[in-house]
Coordinates of N, CA and C in Angstrom, one line a residue:
M1 N 0.6 -1.3 -0.3 CA -0.1 0.3 -0.2 C 0.9 1.6 -0.1
S2 N 0.5 2.4 -1.0 CA 1.4 3.6 -1.1 C 0.2 4.3 0.1
D3 N 1.2 4.8 0.8 CA 0.9 6.2 1.9 C 0.5 7.7 0.7
R4 N 0.1 7.7 -0.3 CA 0.6 8.8 -0.5 C -1.4 9.0 -1.0
P5 N -1.6 10.2 -0.7 CA -3.0 10.3 -0.8 C -3.3 10.1 -2.8
E6 N -4.8 9.2 -2.7 CA -5.7 8.7 -4.0 C -5.7 10.3 -5.2
T7 N -5.5 10.4 -5.8 CA -5.7 12.1 -7.1 C -6.6 11.8 -7.6
V8 N -7.9 12.5 -7.5 CA -8.5 12.0 -8.0 C -9.0 13.1 -9.7
L9 N -8.9 12.8 -11.0 CA -8.9 13.4 -12.1 C -10.2 14.0 -12.9
Q10 N -10.8 15.1 -12.5 CA -11.5 15.7 -13.6 C -11.4 16.5 -15.2
T11 N -12.3 16.1 -15.5 CA -12.3 17.6 -17.0 C -13.5 18.5 -16.2
P12 N -12.9 19.5 -17.1 CA -13.0 20.8 -16.5 C -14.9 20.4 -17.3
Q13 N -16.1 21.3 -17.2 CA -17.2 21.5 -17.2 C -17.2 22.6 -18.6
F14 N -18.1 22.0 -19.3 CA -18.3 22.8 -20.5 C -18.5 24.3 -20.8
D15 N -17.4 24.7 -21.1 CA -18.0 26.5 -21.0 C -18.7 26.9 -22.5
A16 N -19.3 26.9 -22.6 CA -20.3 27.7 -23.8 C -19.8 29.1 -24.5
R17 N -19.1 29.8 -24.1 CA -18.1 31.0 -24.4 C -16.7 30.3 -25.7
F18 N -16.5 29.5 -24.7 CA -16.0 28.4 -25.4 C -16.1 27.1 -26.3
P19 N -17.2 26.9 -27.5 CA -16.8 25.9 -27.7 C -16.5 25.3 -29.0
N20 N -15.0 26.1 -29.1 CA -14.3 25.1 -30.5 C -13.5 24.3 -29.9
V21 N -12.9 23.5 -30.4 CA -11.7 22.5 -30.1 C -10.5 23.5 -29.1
N22 N -10.1 24.5 -30.3 CA -9.1 25.1 -29.5 C -9.4 25.3 -28.3
Q23 N -8.8 25.5 -26.7 CA -9.3 25.8 -25.3 C -8.3 27.3 -25.6
T24 N -7.2 27.9 -26.4 CA -6.3 28.0 -25.3 C -6.9 30.5 -25.1
K25 N -8.2 30.1 -25.7 CA -8.8 31.1 -24.9 C -9.9 31.2 -23.9
N26 N -9.6 29.6 -23.9 CA -10.2 29.6 -22.5 C -9.3 29.5 -21.3
C27 N -8.2 28.7 -21.5 CA -7.2 28.5 -20.9 C -6.5 29.8 -20.5
W28 N -6.8 31.0 -21.2 CA -6.2 32.3 -21.0 C -7.6 33.1 -19.9
Q29 N -8.4 33.2 -20.1 CA -9.5 33.3 -19.3 C -9.5 32.8 -18.3
N30 N -10.0 31.6 -18.0 CA -10.0 31.5 -16.3 C -8.5 31.4 -15.6
F31 N -7.3 31.6 -16.6 CA -6.3 32.2 -15.9 C -6.3 33.7 -15.3
V32 N -6.7 34.6 -16.0 CA -7.3 35.5 -16.0 C -8.5 36.0 -14.4
D33 N -9.5 35.2 -14.7 CA -10.4 35.2 -13.9 C -10.3 34.8 -12.3
F34 N -9.6 33.3 -12.1 CA -9.2 33.6 -10.8 C -8.5 34.3 -10.3
H35 N -7.2 35.1 -11.2 CA -6.5 36.3 -10.4 C -7.4 36.8 -10.0
R36 N -8.7 37.4 -10.8 CA -9.2 38.1 -10.8 C -10.3 37.7 -8.9
C37 N -10.9 36.5 -9.0 CA -11.1 36.5 -8.0 C -10.5 36.1 -6.7
A38 N -10.0 36.1 -6.6 CA -8.4 35.6 -5.5 C -8.6 36.9 -5.0
N39 N -8.6 38.2 -5.9 CA -7.8 39.3 -5.5 C -9.1 40.0 -5.1
A40 N -10.3 39.3 -5.3 CA -11.4 40.0 -4.3 C -12.2 39.3 -3.9
R41 N -11.8 38.0 -3.7 CA -12.6 37.2 -2.7 C -11.7 36.0 -1.9
G42 N -10.0 35.9 -2.3 CA -9.5 35.0 -1.5 C -9.4 34.0 -2.6
E43 N -7.8 32.9 -2.5 CA -7.8 32.0 -3.2 C -9.0 30.6 -2.8
D44 N -9.8 30.6 -1.7 CA -9.9 29.9 -0.8 C -11.3 30.0 -1.4
F45 N -11.8 30.6 -2.4 CA -13.5 31.0 -2.6 C -14.1 29.6 -3.4
P46 N -14.6 29.5 -3.6 CA -15.1 28.0 -4.2 C -15.3 28.2 -5.7
V47 N -15.5 29.8 -5.9 CA -15.7 30.2 -7.9 C -13.9 30.2 -8.1
C48 N -13.3 30.6 -7.1 CA -12.0 30.5 -7.6 C -11.2 29.2 -8.0
V49 N -11.6 28.5 -6.9 CA -10.6 27.3 -7.3 C -11.4 26.6 -8.2
Q50 N -12.7 26.6 -8.8 CA -13.2 26.1 -10.0 C -11.9 26.9 -10.7
F51 N -11.9 28.3 -10.9 CA -11.5 28.3 -11.7 C -9.4 27.9 -12.5
K52 N -9.1 27.9 -11.1 CA -8.0 27.5 -10.7 C -7.7 26.2 -11.7
K53 N -8.8 24.9 -10.9 CA -9.1 23.7 -11.9 C -8.8 23.9 -12.9
T54 N -10.0 25.0 -13.7 CA -10.1 24.9 -15.3 C -8.8 25.4 -15.6
F55 N -7.7 26.0 -15.3 CA -6.7 27.3 -16.2 C -5.6 25.5 -16.2
T56 N -5.4 24.6 -14.3 CA -4.5 24.1 -14.4 C -4.7 22.6 -15.5
S57 N -5.5 22.5 -15.7 CA -6.3 21.2 -16.2 C -6.1 21.5 -17.8
L58 N -5.9 22.8 -18.8 CA -6.3 23.3 -19.5 C -4.8 23.4 -20.4
C59 N -4.6 24.3 -19.7 CA -3.6 25.5 -20.1 C -2.0 24.4 -19.7
P60 N -1.1 24.6 -21.0 CA 0.4 24.0 -20.3 C 0.9 24.6 -19.5
I61 N 2.0 24.0 -18.7 CA 2.8 24.1 -17.4 C 3.3 25.7 -18.0
E62 N 4.2 25.7 -19.2 CA 5.2 26.4 -19.4 C 4.2 27.7 -19.3
W63 N 3.3 27.4 -19.9 CA 2.0 29.0 -20.1 C 2.3 29.5 -18.9
V64 N 1.4 28.6 -18.1 CA 1.6 29.5 -16.6 C 2.3 29.1 -15.5
D65 N 3.5 29.3 -15.5 CA 4.7 29.8 -15.0 C 4.8 30.8 -16.1
R66 N 5.2 30.9 -17.4 CA 5.3 32.6 -17.4 C 4.5 33.2 -17.3
W67 N 3.2 33.2 -17.4 CA 2.7 34.0 -16.8 C 2.3 34.3 -15.1
T68 N 2.4 33.7 -14.5 CA 2.7 33.6 -12.9 C 4.2 34.9 -12.6
D69 N 4.9 34.5 -13.5 CA 6.2 35.8 -13.3 C 5.7 36.5 -13.7
Q70 N 5.0 36.6 -14.7 CA 4.2 38.2 -15.4 C 3.6 38.7 -14.4
V71 N 2.7 38.0 -13.7 CA 2.5 38.5 -12.5 C 2.6 39.5 -11.3
E72 N 3.5 38.0 -10.8 CA 4.3 38.4 -10.3 C 5.3 39.3 -10.0
N73 N 5.7 39.9 -11.3 CA 7.2 41.2 -11.7 C 6.3 43.1 -12.0
G74 N 4.6 42.2 -12.3 CA 3.8 43.5 -12.3 C 3.9 43.4 -13.8
V75 N 4.3 42.3 -14.6 CA 4.5 42.6 -16.3 C 3.0 42.2 -16.8
F76 N 2.0 41.7 -16.4 CA 0.7 40.6 -16.8 C 0.0 41.9 -18.3
P77 N -0.1 41.3 -18.7 CA -0.4 42.0 -19.8 C -1.9 43.0 -19.8
T78 N -2.8 42.6 -19.0 CA -3.9 41.9 -17.9 C -4.2 42.4 -16.8
K79 N -5.3 43.4 -16.7 CA -5.6 44.4 -15.3 C -6.2 43.2 -14.6
L80 N -5.8 42.7 -13.2 CA -6.0 41.2 -12.2 C -7.3 41.9 -11.3
D81 N -7.5 43.3 -11.1 CA -8.5 43.6 -9.5 C -9.2 44.1 -10.3

């Protein structure tokens, strides 16, 4: 038996704003929505948690890392407040 907690994999829910196969815009919008929500309500607010789950499922890790660095350095190209 392993002492690791069981990982539950979930697919993001369908978002009618992004009906196409290409999910780049969906990825970007959920990243932005998460940060706006976290700034307004805190990262543990249920809606914010859902945004984070969605962008971490859809976005390549390299993109998230780059955007997070940009947010931390104050050079992210979109307002998050």
